[in-house]
PDB file of N, CA, C and O in Angstrom:
ATOM      1  N   UNK A  28     -82.394 -18.248 129.539  1.00 51.00           N
ATOM      2  CA  UNK A  28     -83.490 -18.324 130.351  1.00 51.00           C
ATOM      3  C   UNK A  28     -84.495 -19.330 129.853  1.00 51.00           C
ATOM      4  O   UNK A  28     -84.704 -19.434 128.625  1.00 51.00           O
ATOM      5  N   UNK A  29     -85.144 -20.018 130.669  1.00 53.00           N
ATOM      6  CA  UNK A  29     -86.092 -20.977 130.375  1.00 53.00           C
ATOM      7  C   UNK A  29     -87.460 -20.377 130.166  1.00 53.00           C
ATOM      8  O   UNK A  29     -87.951 -19.734 131.041  1.00 53.00           O
ATOM      9  N   UNK A  30     -88.068 -20.446 128.925  1.00 57.00           N
ATOM     10  CA  UNK A  30     -89.319 -19.887 128.628  1.00 57.00           C
ATOM     11  C   UNK A  30     -90.376 -21.008 128.532  1.00 57.00           C
ATOM     12  O   UNK A  30     -90.174 -22.049 128.111  1.00 57.00           O
ATOM     13  N   UNK A  31     -91.528 -20.698 129.123  1.00 53.00           N
ATOM     14  CA  UNK A  31     -92.641 -21.607 129.159  1.00 53.00           C
ATOM     15  C   UNK A  31     -93.522 -21.396 127.929  1.00 53.00           C
ATOM     16  O   UNK A  31     -93.203 -20.827 126.989  1.00 53.00           O
ATOM     17  N   UNK A  32     -94.722 -21.760 128.053  1.00 56.00           N
ATOM     18  CA  UNK A  32     -95.761 -21.628 127.061  1.00 56.00           C
ATOM     19  C   UNK A  32     -96.046 -20.123 126.944  1.00 56.00           C
ATOM     20  O   UNK A  32     -96.295 -19.444 127.839  1.00 56.00           O
ATOM     21  N   UNK A  33     -96.065 -19.663 125.676  1.00 56.00           N
ATOM     22  CA  UNK A  33     -96.323 -18.276 125.419  1.00 56.00           C
ATOM     23  C   UNK A  33     -95.155 -17.319 125.739  1.00 56.00           C
ATOM     24  O   UNK A  33     -95.262 -16.153 125.834  1.00 56.00           O
ATOM     25  N   UNK A  34     -93.947 -17.944 125.919  1.00 59.00           N
ATOM     26  CA  UNK A  34     -92.691 -17.114 126.150  1.00 59.00           C
ATOM     27  C   UNK A  34     -92.615 -16.570 127.629  1.00 59.00           C
ATOM     28  O   UNK A  34     -91.882 -15.738 127.843  1.00 59.00           O
ATOM     29  N   UNK A  35     -93.380 -17.135 128.482  1.00 68.00           N
ATOM     30  CA  UNK A  35     -93.373 -16.669 129.863  1.00 68.00           C
ATOM     31  C   UNK A  35     -92.214 -17.460 130.617  1.00 68.00           C
ATOM     32  O   UNK A  35     -91.923 -18.612 130.358  1.00 68.00           O
ATOM     33  N   UNK A  36     -91.632 -16.779 131.644  1.00 82.00           N
ATOM     34  CA  UNK A  36     -90.571 -17.364 132.310  1.00 82.00           C
ATOM     35  C   UNK A  36     -91.023 -18.350 133.429  1.00 82.00           C
ATOM     36  O   UNK A  36     -91.853 -17.990 134.282  1.00 82.00           O
ATOM     37  N   UNK A  37     -90.527 -19.524 133.407  1.00 83.00           N
ATOM     38  CA  UNK A  37     -90.960 -20.542 134.442  1.00 83.00           C
ATOM     39  C   UNK A  37     -90.469 -20.148 135.801  1.00 83.00           C
ATOM     40  O   UNK A  37     -91.107 -20.524 136.730  1.00 83.00           O
ATOM     41  N   UNK A  38     -89.316 -19.513 135.941  1.00 87.00           N
ATOM     42  CA  UNK A  38     -88.856 -19.085 137.267  1.00 87.00           C
ATOM     43  C   UNK A  38     -89.774 -18.038 137.862  1.00 87.00           C
ATOM     44  O   UNK A  38     -89.889 -18.033 139.020  1.00 87.00           O
ATOM     45  N   UNK A  39     -90.369 -17.215 137.016  1.00 87.00           N
ATOM     46  CA  UNK A  39     -91.229 -16.198 137.552  1.00 87.00           C
ATOM     47  C   UNK A  39     -92.471 -16.835 138.056  1.00 87.00           C
ATOM     48  O   UNK A  39     -92.958 -16.466 139.201  1.00 87.00           O
ATOM     49  N   UNK A  40     -92.991 -17.966 137.446  1.00 88.00           N
ATOM     50  CA  UNK A  40     -94.183 -18.671 137.998  1.00 88.00           C
ATOM     51  C   UNK A  40     -93.741 -19.306 139.288  1.00 88.00           C
ATOM     52  O   UNK A  40     -94.516 -19.281 140.280  1.00 88.00           O
ATOM     53  N   UNK A  41     -92.606 -20.016 139.395  1.00 90.00           N
ATOM     54  CA  UNK A  41     -92.088 -20.672 140.579  1.00 90.00           C
ATOM     55  C   UNK A  41     -91.993 -19.680 141.758  1.00 90.00           C
ATOM     56  O   UNK A  41     -92.498 -19.947 142.818  1.00 90.00           O
ATOM     57  N   UNK A  42     -91.437 -18.517 141.513  1.00 92.00           N
ATOM     58  CA  UNK A  42     -91.342 -17.584 142.543  1.00 92.00           C
ATOM     59  C   UNK A  42     -92.648 -16.949 142.979  1.00 92.00           C
ATOM     60  O   UNK A  42     -92.837 -16.679 144.184  1.00 92.00           O
ATOM     61  N   UNK A  43     -93.482 -16.782 142.084  1.00 92.00           N
ATOM     62  CA  UNK A  43     -94.815 -16.264 142.432  1.00 92.00           C
ATOM     63  C   UNK A  43     -95.656 -17.322 143.272  1.00 92.00           C
ATOM     64  O   UNK A  43     -96.340 -16.971 144.177  1.00 92.00           O
ATOM     65  N   UNK A  44     -95.563 -18.607 142.862  1.00 92.00           N
ATOM     66  CA  UNK A  44     -96.183 -19.676 143.714  1.00 92.00           C
ATOM     67  C   UNK A  44     -95.596 -19.698 145.011  1.00 92.00           C
ATOM     68  O   UNK A  44     -96.356 -19.860 146.041  1.00 92.00           O
ATOM     69  N   UNK A  45     -94.274 -19.641 145.185  1.00 92.00           N
ATOM     70  CA  UNK A  45     -93.657 -19.660 146.443  1.00 92.00           C
ATOM     71  C   UNK A  45     -94.072 -18.488 147.341  1.00 92.00           C
ATOM     72  O   UNK A  45     -94.433 -18.682 148.468  1.00 92.00           O
ATOM     73  N   UNK A  46     -94.151 -17.342 146.688  1.00 92.00           N
ATOM     74  CA  UNK A  46     -94.593 -16.114 147.515  1.00 92.00           C
ATOM     75  C   UNK A  46     -96.010 -16.253 147.861  1.00 92.00           C
ATOM     76  O   UNK A  46     -96.430 -15.901 149.007  1.00 92.00           O
ATOM     77  N   UNK A  47     -96.886 -16.921 146.967  1.00 92.00           N
ATOM     78  CA  UNK A  47     -98.333 -17.085 147.400  1.00 92.00           C
ATOM     79  C   UNK A  47     -98.505 -18.120 148.497  1.00 92.00           C
ATOM     80  O   UNK A  47     -99.351 -17.875 149.338  1.00 92.00           O
ATOM     81  N   UNK A  48     -97.662 -19.125 148.508  1.00 91.00           N
ATOM     82  CA  UNK A  48     -97.709 -20.089 149.596  1.00 91.00           C
ATOM     83  C   UNK A  48     -97.345 -19.435 150.871  1.00 91.00           C
ATOM     84  O   UNK A  48     -98.025 -19.597 151.936  1.00 91.00           O
ATOM     85  N   UNK A  49     -96.188 -18.715 150.892  1.00 91.00           N
ATOM     86  CA  UNK A  49     -95.668 -18.071 152.123  1.00 91.00           C
ATOM     87  C   UNK A  49     -96.654 -17.051 152.588  1.00 91.00           C
ATOM     88  O   UNK A  49     -96.958 -17.037 153.902  1.00 91.00           O
ATOM     89  N   UNK A  50     -97.114 -16.143 151.722  1.00 92.00           N
ATOM     90  CA  UNK A  50     -98.029 -15.081 152.212  1.00 92.00           C
ATOM     91  C   UNK A  50     -99.343 -15.633 152.664  1.00 92.00           C
ATOM     92  O   UNK A  50     -99.869 -15.171 153.622  1.00 92.00           O
ATOM     93  N   UNK A  51     -99.834 -16.679 151.990  1.00 90.00           N
ATOM     94  CA  UNK A  51    -101.143 -17.314 152.335  1.00 90.00           C
ATOM     95  C   UNK A  51    -100.933 -17.960 153.702  1.00 90.00           C
ATOM     96  O   UNK A  51    -101.900 -17.826 154.548  1.00 90.00           O
ATOM     97  N   UNK A  52     -99.826 -18.630 153.983  1.00 89.00           N
ATOM     98  CA  UNK A  52     -99.614 -19.227 155.336  1.00 89.00           C
ATOM     99  C   UNK A  52     -99.493 -18.239 156.405  1.00 89.00           C
ATOM    100  O   UNK A  52    -100.013 -18.427 157.586  1.00 89.00           O
ATOM    101  N   UNK A  53     -98.825 -17.100 156.079  1.00 91.00           N
ATOM    102  CA  UNK A  53     -98.678 -15.950 157.004  1.00 91.00           C
ATOM    103  C   UNK A  53    -100.029 -15.314 157.275  1.00 91.00           C
ATOM    104  O   UNK A  53    -100.366 -15.123 158.572  1.00 91.00           O
ATOM    105  N   UNK A  54    -100.820 -15.084 156.328  1.00 91.00           N
ATOM    106  CA  UNK A  54    -102.199 -14.556 156.555  1.00 91.00           C
ATOM    107  C   UNK A  54    -103.024 -15.551 157.349  1.00 91.00           C
ATOM    108  O   UNK A  54    -103.745 -15.100 158.251  1.00 91.00           O
ATOM    109  N   UNK A  55    -102.920 -16.783 157.108  1.00 89.00           N
ATOM    110  CA  UNK A  55    -103.666 -17.834 157.810  1.00 89.00           C
ATOM    111  C   UNK A  55    -103.273 -17.808 159.280  1.00 89.00           C
ATOM    112  O   UNK A  55    -104.111 -17.996 160.190  1.00 89.00           O
ATOM    113  N   UNK A  56    -101.947 -17.690 159.597  1.00 89.00           N
ATOM    114  CA  UNK A  56    -101.563 -17.671 161.001  1.00 89.00           C
ATOM    115  C   UNK A  56    -102.070 -16.325 161.725  1.00 89.00           C
ATOM    116  O   UNK A  56    -102.407 -16.412 162.862  1.00 89.00           O
ATOM    117  N   UNK A  57    -102.007 -15.225 160.982  1.00 90.00           N
ATOM    118  CA  UNK A  57    -102.495 -13.938 161.549  1.00 90.00           C
ATOM    119  C   UNK A  57    -103.970 -14.006 161.942  1.00 90.00           C
ATOM    120  O   UNK A  57    -104.477 -13.380 162.893  1.00 90.00           O
ATOM    121  N   UNK A  58    -104.763 -14.657 161.013  1.00 88.00           N
ATOM    122  CA  UNK A  58    -106.212 -14.655 161.173  1.00 88.00           C
ATOM    123  C   UNK A  58    -106.697 -15.803 162.031  1.00 88.00           C
ATOM    124  O   UNK A  58    -107.862 -15.949 162.189  1.00 88.00           O
ATOM    125  N   UNK A  59    -105.804 -16.568 162.619  1.00 85.00           N
ATOM    126  CA  UNK A  59    -106.214 -17.768 163.359  1.00 85.00           C
ATOM    127  C   UNK A  59    -106.996 -17.404 164.670  1.00 85.00           C
ATOM    128  O   UNK A  59    -107.762 -18.137 165.178  1.00 85.00           O
ATOM    129  N   UNK A  60    -106.604 -16.290 165.260  1.00 85.00           N
ATOM    130  CA  UNK A  60    -107.298 -15.750 166.463  1.00 85.00           C
ATOM    131  C   UNK A  60    -108.529 -14.936 166.220  1.00 85.00           C
ATOM    132  O   UNK A  60    -109.233 -14.621 167.133  1.00 85.00           O
ATOM    133  N   UNK A  61    -108.777 -14.541 164.941  1.00 85.00           N
ATOM    134  CA  UNK A  61    -109.965 -13.681 164.680  1.00 85.00           C
ATOM    135  C   UNK A  61    -111.204 -14.641 164.442  1.00 85.00           C
ATOM    136  O   UNK A  61    -111.133 -15.603 163.590  1.00 85.00           O
ATOM    137  N   UNK A  62    -112.263 -14.343 165.146  1.00 86.00           N
ATOM    138  CA  UNK A  62    -113.386 -15.205 165.137  1.00 86.00           C
ATOM    139  C   UNK A  62    -113.968 -15.447 163.734  1.00 86.00           C
ATOM    140  O   UNK A  62    -114.302 -16.564 163.317  1.00 86.00           O
ATOM    141  N   UNK A  63    -114.183 -14.505 162.950  1.00 87.00           N
ATOM    142  CA  UNK A  63    -114.848 -14.596 161.613  1.00 87.00           C
ATOM    143  C   UNK A  63    -113.870 -15.144 160.514  1.00 87.00           C
ATOM    144  O   UNK A  63    -114.333 -15.553 159.471  1.00 87.00           O
ATOM    145  N   UNK A  64    -112.546 -15.066 160.818  1.00 86.00           N
ATOM    146  CA  UNK A  64    -111.589 -15.503 159.819  1.00 86.00           C
ATOM    147  C   UNK A  64    -110.731 -16.691 160.101  1.00 86.00           C
ATOM    148  O   UNK A  64    -109.805 -17.020 159.389  1.00 86.00           O
ATOM    149  N   UNK A  65    -111.072 -17.283 161.211  1.00 86.00           N
ATOM    150  CA  UNK A  65    -110.176 -18.382 161.673  1.00 86.00           C
ATOM    151  C   UNK A  65    -110.286 -19.636 160.787  1.00 86.00           C
ATOM    152  O   UNK A  65    -109.316 -20.448 160.719  1.00 86.00           O
ATOM    153  N   UNK A  66    -111.233 -19.683 159.869  1.00 88.00           N
ATOM    154  CA  UNK A  66    -111.337 -20.801 158.889  1.00 88.00           C
ATOM    155  C   UNK A  66    -110.195 -20.780 157.864  1.00 88.00           C
ATOM    156  O   UNK A  66    -109.957 -21.743 157.264  1.00 88.00           O
ATOM    157  N   UNK A  67    -109.601 -19.612 157.690  1.00 87.00           N
ATOM    158  CA  UNK A  67    -108.536 -19.457 156.743  1.00 87.00           C
ATOM    159  C   UNK A  67    -107.370 -20.323 157.212  1.00 87.00           C
ATOM    160  O   UNK A  67    -106.513 -20.711 156.339  1.00 87.00           O
ATOM    161  N   UNK A  68    -107.212 -20.609 158.421  1.00 87.00           N
ATOM    162  CA  UNK A  68    -105.999 -21.313 159.012  1.00 87.00           C
ATOM    163  C   UNK A  68    -106.324 -22.815 159.103  1.00 87.00           C
ATOM    164  O   UNK A  68    -105.523 -23.594 159.544  1.00 87.00           O
ATOM    165  N   UNK A  69    -107.507 -23.244 158.625  1.00 89.00           N
ATOM    166  CA  UNK A  69    -107.832 -24.697 158.647  1.00 89.00           C
ATOM    167  C   UNK A  69    -106.976 -25.388 157.562  1.00 89.00           C
ATOM    168  O   UNK A  69    -107.064 -25.003 156.387  1.00 89.00           O
ATOM    169  N   UNK A  70    -106.523 -26.506 157.970  1.00 89.00           N
ATOM    170  CA  UNK A  70    -105.710 -27.183 156.952  1.00 89.00           C
ATOM    171  C   UNK A  70    -105.124 -28.518 157.478  1.00 89.00           C
ATOM    172  O   UNK A  70    -105.587 -28.945 158.593  1.00 89.00           O
ATOM    173  N   UNK A  71    -104.246 -29.192 156.741  1.00 90.00           N
ATOM    174  CA  UNK A  71    -103.695 -30.422 157.130  1.00 90.00           C
ATOM    175  C   UNK A  71    -102.194 -30.353 157.102  1.00 90.00           C
ATOM    176  O   UNK A  71    -101.643 -29.652 156.159  1.00 90.00           O
ATOM    177  N   UNK A  72    -101.471 -30.928 158.022  1.00 88.00           N
ATOM    178  CA  UNK A  72    -100.004 -31.120 158.030  1.00 88.00           C
ATOM    179  C   UNK A  72     -99.684 -32.522 157.753  1.00 88.00           C
ATOM    180  O   UNK A  72    -100.304 -33.490 158.151  1.00 88.00           O
ATOM    181  N   UNK A  73     -98.601 -32.681 156.886  1.00 89.00           N
ATOM    182  CA  UNK A  73     -98.120 -34.002 156.678  1.00 89.00           C
ATOM    183  C   UNK A  73     -96.575 -33.913 156.504  1.00 89.00           C
ATOM    184  O   UNK A  73     -96.025 -32.922 156.182  1.00 89.00           O
ATOM    185  N   UNK A  74     -95.949 -35.026 156.695  1.00 90.00           N
ATOM    186  CA  UNK A  74     -94.477 -35.125 156.600  1.00 90.00           C
ATOM    187  C   UNK A  74     -93.904 -36.042 157.650  1.00 90.00           C
ATOM    188  O   UNK A  74     -94.657 -36.875 158.209  1.00 90.00           O
ATOM    189  N   UNK A  75     -92.671 -35.810 157.991  1.00 84.00           N
ATOM    190  CA  UNK A  75     -92.038 -36.702 159.081  1.00 84.00           C
ATOM    191  C   UNK A  75     -92.406 -36.101 160.339  1.00 84.00           C
ATOM    192  O   UNK A  75     -92.124 -34.949 160.697  1.00 84.00           O
ATOM    193  N   UNK A  76     -92.950 -36.881 161.352  1.00 82.00           N
ATOM    194  CA  UNK A  76     -93.307 -36.360 162.613  1.00 82.00           C
ATOM    195  C   UNK A  76     -92.081 -36.258 163.520  1.00 82.00           C
ATOM    196  O   UNK A  76     -91.928 -35.432 164.276  1.00 82.00           O
ATOM    197  N   UNK A  77     -91.161 -37.223 163.251  1.00 87.00           N
ATOM    198  CA  UNK A  77     -89.788 -37.133 163.949  1.00 87.00           C
ATOM    199  C   UNK A  77     -88.738 -37.067 162.908  1.00 87.00           C
ATOM    200  O   UNK A  77     -88.778 -37.809 161.876  1.00 87.00           O
ATOM    201  N   UNK A  78     -87.729 -36.246 163.047  1.00 88.00           N
ATOM    202  CA  UNK A  78     -86.714 -36.159 162.083  1.00 88.00           C
ATOM    203  C   UNK A  78     -85.887 -37.383 161.975  1.00 88.00           C
ATOM    204  O   UNK A  78     -85.743 -38.145 162.926  1.00 88.00           O
ATOM    205  N   UNK A  79     -85.369 -37.716 160.764  1.00 91.00           N
ATOM    206  CA  UNK A  79     -84.534 -38.831 160.557  1.00 91.00           C
ATOM    207  C   UNK A  79     -83.090 -38.508 160.725  1.00 91.00           C
ATOM    208  O   UNK A  79     -82.604 -37.527 160.127  1.00 91.00           O
ATOM    209  N   UNK A  80     -82.364 -39.076 161.572  1.00 92.00           N
ATOM    210  CA  UNK A  80     -80.935 -38.742 161.909  1.00 92.00           C
ATOM    211  C   UNK A  80     -80.025 -39.816 161.330  1.00 92.00           C
ATOM    212  O   UNK A  80     -80.187 -40.996 161.504  1.00 92.00           O
ATOM    213  N   UNK A  81     -79.025 -39.301 160.519  1.00 92.00           N
ATOM    214  CA  UNK A  81     -78.028 -40.209 159.891  1.00 92.00           C
ATOM    215  C   UNK A  81     -76.716 -39.862 160.595  1.00 92.00           C
ATOM    216  O   UNK A  81     -76.213 -38.791 160.293  1.00 92.00           O
ATOM    217  N   UNK A  82     -76.194 -40.841 161.415  1.00 92.00           N
ATOM    218  CA  UNK A  82     -74.935 -40.596 162.030  1.00 92.00           C
ATOM    219  C   UNK A  82     -73.816 -41.412 161.331  1.00 92.00           C
ATOM    220  O   UNK A  82     -73.768 -42.544 161.304  1.00 92.00           O
ATOM    221  N   UNK A  83     -72.870 -40.637 160.814  1.00 91.00           N
ATOM    222  CA  UNK A  83     -71.877 -41.268 160.059  1.00 91.00           C
ATOM    223  C   UNK A  83     -70.505 -41.169 160.854  1.00 91.00           C
ATOM    224  O   UNK A  83     -69.453 -41.264 160.208  1.00 91.00           O
ATOM    225  N   UNK A  84     -70.491 -41.014 162.186  1.00 89.00           N
ATOM    226  CA  UNK A  84     -69.429 -40.971 162.954  1.00 89.00           C
ATOM    227  C   UNK A  84     -68.881 -39.608 163.123  1.00 89.00           C
ATOM    228  O   UNK A  84     -68.956 -38.998 164.183  1.00 89.00           O
ATOM    229  N   UNK A  85     -68.231 -38.959 162.068  1.00 93.00           N
ATOM    230  CA  UNK A  85     -67.726 -37.616 162.161  1.00 93.00           C
ATOM    231  C   UNK A  85     -68.726 -36.595 161.626  1.00 93.00           C
ATOM    232  O   UNK A  85     -68.501 -35.362 161.847  1.00 93.00           O
ATOM    233  N   UNK A  86     -69.835 -37.092 161.098  1.00 94.00           N
ATOM    234  CA  UNK A  86     -70.857 -36.205 160.520  1.00 94.00           C
ATOM    235  C   UNK A  86     -72.216 -36.721 160.818  1.00 94.00           C
ATOM    236  O   UNK A  86     -72.473 -37.940 160.682  1.00 94.00           O
ATOM    237  N   UNK A  87     -73.038 -35.839 161.354  1.00 94.00           N
ATOM    238  CA  UNK A  87     -74.434 -36.145 161.748  1.00 94.00           C
ATOM    239  C   UNK A  87     -75.328 -35.428 160.811  1.00 94.00           C
ATOM    240  O   UNK A  87     -75.238 -34.172 160.822  1.00 94.00           O
ATOM    241  N   UNK A  88     -76.207 -36.019 160.095  1.00 94.00           N
ATOM    242  CA  UNK A  88     -77.124 -35.307 159.199  1.00 94.00           C
ATOM    243  C   UNK A  88     -78.620 -35.515 159.672  1.00 94.00           C
ATOM    244  O   UNK A  88     -78.880 -36.722 159.901  1.00 94.00           O
ATOM    245  N   UNK A  89     -79.414 -34.504 159.848  1.00 93.00           N
ATOM    246  CA  UNK A  89     -80.704 -34.676 160.164  1.00 93.00           C
ATOM    247  C   UNK A  89     -81.678 -34.274 159.110  1.00 93.00           C
ATOM    248  O   UNK A  89     -81.550 -33.201 158.634  1.00 93.00           O
ATOM    249  N   UNK A  90     -82.464 -35.175 158.766  1.00 91.00           N
ATOM    250  CA  UNK A  90     -83.574 -34.780 157.734  1.00 91.00           C
ATOM    251  C   UNK A  90     -84.964 -34.675 158.351  1.00 91.00           C
ATOM    252  O   UNK A  90     -85.362 -35.503 159.187  1.00 91.00           O
ATOM    253  N   UNK A  91     -85.658 -33.601 157.938  1.00 92.00           N
ATOM    254  CA  UNK A  91     -86.950 -33.405 158.486  1.00 92.00           C
ATOM    255  C   UNK A  91     -87.678 -32.650 157.479  1.00 92.00           C
ATOM    256  O   UNK A  91     -87.231 -31.642 156.843  1.00 92.00           O
ATOM    257  N   UNK A  92     -89.057 -32.966 157.259  1.00 90.00           N
ATOM    258  CA  UNK A  92     -89.805 -32.131 156.334  1.00 90.00           C
ATOM    259  C   UNK A  92     -91.305 -32.181 156.888  1.00 90.00           C
ATOM    260  O   UNK A  92     -91.882 -33.294 157.080  1.00 90.00           O
ATOM    261  N   UNK A  93     -91.906 -31.049 157.024  1.00 88.00           N
ATOM    262  CA  UNK A  93     -93.309 -30.991 157.411  1.00 88.00           C
ATOM    263  C   UNK A  93     -93.933 -29.964 156.481  1.00 88.00           C
ATOM    264  O   UNK A  93     -93.464 -28.805 156.474  1.00 88.00           O
ATOM    265  N   UNK A  94     -95.024 -30.262 155.865  1.00 87.00           N
ATOM    266  CA  UNK A  94     -95.775 -29.351 154.977  1.00 87.00           C
ATOM    267  C   UNK A  94     -97.236 -29.080 155.532  1.00 87.00           C
ATOM    268  O   UNK A  94     -97.840 -30.085 155.886  1.00 87.00           O
ATOM    269  N   UNK A  95     -97.543 -27.848 155.693  1.00 87.00           N
ATOM    270  CA  UNK A  95     -98.943 -27.567 156.159  1.00 87.00           C
ATOM    271  C   UNK A  95     -99.646 -26.810 155.151  1.00 87.00           C
ATOM    272  O   UNK A  95     -99.253 -25.626 154.682  1.00 87.00           O
ATOM    273  N   UNK A  96    -100.695 -27.405 154.657  1.00 89.00           N
ATOM    274  CA  UNK A  96    -101.477 -26.831 153.598  1.00 89.00           C
ATOM    275  C   UNK A  96    -102.772 -26.267 154.243  1.00 89.00           C
ATOM    276  O   UNK A  96    -103.534 -26.974 154.844  1.00 89.00           O
ATOM    277  N   UNK A  97    -103.039 -24.977 154.099  1.00 91.00           N
ATOM    278  CA  UNK A  97    -104.167 -24.329 154.678  1.00 91.00           C
ATOM    279  C   UNK A  97    -105.049 -23.677 153.549  1.00 91.00           C
ATOM    280  O   UNK A  97    -104.567 -23.588 152.361  1.00 91.00           O
ATOM    281  N   UNK A  98    -106.247 -23.307 153.906  1.00 92.00           N
ATOM    282  CA  UNK A  98    -107.085 -22.605 152.965  1.00 92.00           C
ATOM    283  C   UNK A  98    -106.498 -21.356 152.508  1.00 92.00           C
ATOM    284  O   UNK A  98    -106.522 -20.967 151.277  1.00 92.00           O
ATOM    285  N   UNK A  99    -105.857 -20.642 153.389  1.00 92.00           N
ATOM    286  CA  UNK A  99    -105.178 -19.340 152.993  1.00 92.00           C
ATOM    287  C   UNK A  99    -103.984 -19.579 152.031  1.00 92.00           C
ATOM    288  O   UNK A  99    -103.819 -18.738 151.104  1.00 92.00           O
ATOM    289  N   UNK A 100    -103.267 -20.640 152.280  1.00 92.00           N
ATOM    290  CA  UNK A 100    -102.187 -20.848 151.345  1.00 92.00           C
ATOM    291  C   UNK A 100    -102.715 -21.334 149.926  1.00 92.00           C
ATOM    292  O   UNK A 100    -102.089 -20.991 148.905  1.00 92.00           O
ATOM    293  N   UNK A 101    -103.855 -22.014 149.859  1.00 93.00           N
ATOM    294  CA  UNK A 101    -104.412 -22.414 148.663  1.00 93.00           C
ATOM    295  C   UNK A 101    -104.949 -21.119 147.885  1.00 93.00           C
ATOM    296  O   UNK A 101    -104.744 -20.969 146.634  1.00 93.00           O
ATOM    297  N   UNK A 102    -105.539 -20.171 148.626  1.00 93.00           N
ATOM    298  CA  UNK A 102    -105.983 -18.872 148.042  1.00 93.00           C
ATOM    299  C   UNK A 102    -104.752 -18.153 147.512  1.00 93.00           C
ATOM    300  O   UNK A 102    -104.768 -17.534 146.465  1.00 93.00           O
ATOM    301  N   UNK A 103    -103.695 -18.089 148.247  1.00 92.00           N
ATOM    302  CA  UNK A 103    -102.434 -17.469 147.861  1.00 92.00           C
ATOM    303  C   UNK A 103    -101.878 -18.060 146.558  1.00 92.00           C
ATOM    304  O   UNK A 103    -101.455 -17.331 145.669  1.00 92.00           O
ATOM    305  N   UNK A 104    -101.916 -19.391 146.342  1.00 92.00           N
ATOM    306  CA  UNK A 104    -101.468 -20.047 145.152  1.00 92.00           C
ATOM    307  C   UNK A 104    -102.403 -19.664 143.960  1.00 92.00           C
ATOM    308  O   UNK A 104    -101.894 -19.414 142.839  1.00 92.00           O
ATOM    309  N   UNK A 105    -103.661 -19.666 144.235  1.00 94.00           N
ATOM    310  CA  UNK A 105    -104.652 -19.225 143.165  1.00 94.00           C
ATOM    311  C   UNK A 105    -104.377 -17.837 142.654  1.00 94.00           C
ATOM    312  O   UNK A 105    -104.378 -17.551 141.599  1.00 94.00           O
ATOM    313  N   UNK A 106    -104.130 -16.915 143.722  1.00 93.00           N
ATOM    314  CA  UNK A 106    -103.895 -15.553 143.260  1.00 93.00           C
ATOM    315  C   UNK A 106    -102.613 -15.396 142.618  1.00 93.00           C
ATOM    316  O   UNK A 106    -102.411 -14.580 141.666  1.00 93.00           O
ATOM    317  N   UNK A 107    -101.523 -16.153 142.954  1.00 92.00           N
ATOM    318  CA  UNK A 107    -100.252 -16.146 142.302  1.00 92.00           C
ATOM    319  C   UNK A 107    -100.369 -16.578 140.794  1.00 92.00           C
ATOM    320  O   UNK A 107     -99.855 -15.996 139.866  1.00 92.00           O
ATOM    321  N   UNK A 108    -101.276 -17.612 140.577  1.00 91.00           N
ATOM    322  CA  UNK A 108    -101.480 -18.088 139.205  1.00 91.00           C
ATOM    323  C   UNK A 108    -102.169 -17.015 138.395  1.00 91.00           C
ATOM    324  O   UNK A 108    -101.862 -16.805 137.251  1.00 91.00           O
ATOM    325  N   UNK A 109    -103.161 -16.413 139.037  1.00 92.00           N
ATOM    326  CA  UNK A 109    -103.924 -15.297 138.321  1.00 92.00           C
ATOM    327  C   UNK A 109    -103.003 -14.110 137.957  1.00 92.00           C
ATOM    328  O   UNK A 109    -103.061 -13.625 136.885  1.00 92.00           O
ATOM    329  N   UNK A 110    -102.103 -13.751 138.961  1.00 90.00           N
ATOM    330  CA  UNK A 110    -101.169 -12.641 138.610  1.00 90.00           C
ATOM    331  C   UNK A 110    -100.177 -13.156 137.554  1.00 90.00           C
ATOM    332  O   UNK A 110     -99.864 -12.263 136.589  1.00 90.00           O
ATOM    333  N   UNK A 111     -99.688 -14.358 137.553  1.00 90.00           N
ATOM    334  CA  UNK A 111     -98.793 -14.801 136.505  1.00 90.00           C
ATOM    335  C   UNK A 111     -99.457 -14.689 135.131  1.00 90.00           C
ATOM    336  O   UNK A 111     -98.857 -14.317 134.173  1.00 90.00           O
ATOM    337  N   UNK A 112    -100.705 -15.101 135.040  1.00 89.00           N
ATOM    338  CA  UNK A 112    -101.377 -15.125 133.756  1.00 89.00           C
ATOM    339  C   UNK A 112    -101.561 -13.630 133.244  1.00 89.00           C
ATOM    340  O   UNK A 112    -101.668 -13.399 132.026  1.00 89.00           O
ATOM    341  N   UNK A 113    -101.749 -12.675 134.156  1.00 88.00           N
ATOM    342  CA  UNK A 113    -101.924 -11.295 133.780  1.00 88.00           C
ATOM    343  C   UNK A 113    -100.603 -10.607 133.296  1.00 88.00           C
ATOM    344  O   UNK A 113    -100.688  -9.633 132.643  1.00 88.00           O
ATOM    345  N   UNK A 114     -99.498 -11.210 133.804  1.00 82.00           N
ATOM    346  CA  UNK A 114     -98.271 -10.569 133.355  1.00 82.00           C
ATOM    347  C   UNK A 114     -97.851 -10.814 131.862  1.00 82.00           C
ATOM    348  O   UNK A 114     -98.158 -11.705 131.234  1.00 82.00           O
TER     349      UNK A 114
END
């Protein structure tokens, strides 16, 4: 197992950050219709607007990536880091 600073597991941090991003994005989507909480879904999307297609004759590969960063996902990341430090 890979240990980070202070003997903590780096995979645990990665999984907590991933969970914070996913849960934060989910909460942002849920609160987008609520008048007082719609600001949580405010953010920016970036990535490929159209997927890149690689046609090799017998194999077609499609590449696409879009990342949406919202305030709720940033809050989720901050909470994940706080939980990681408390473990």
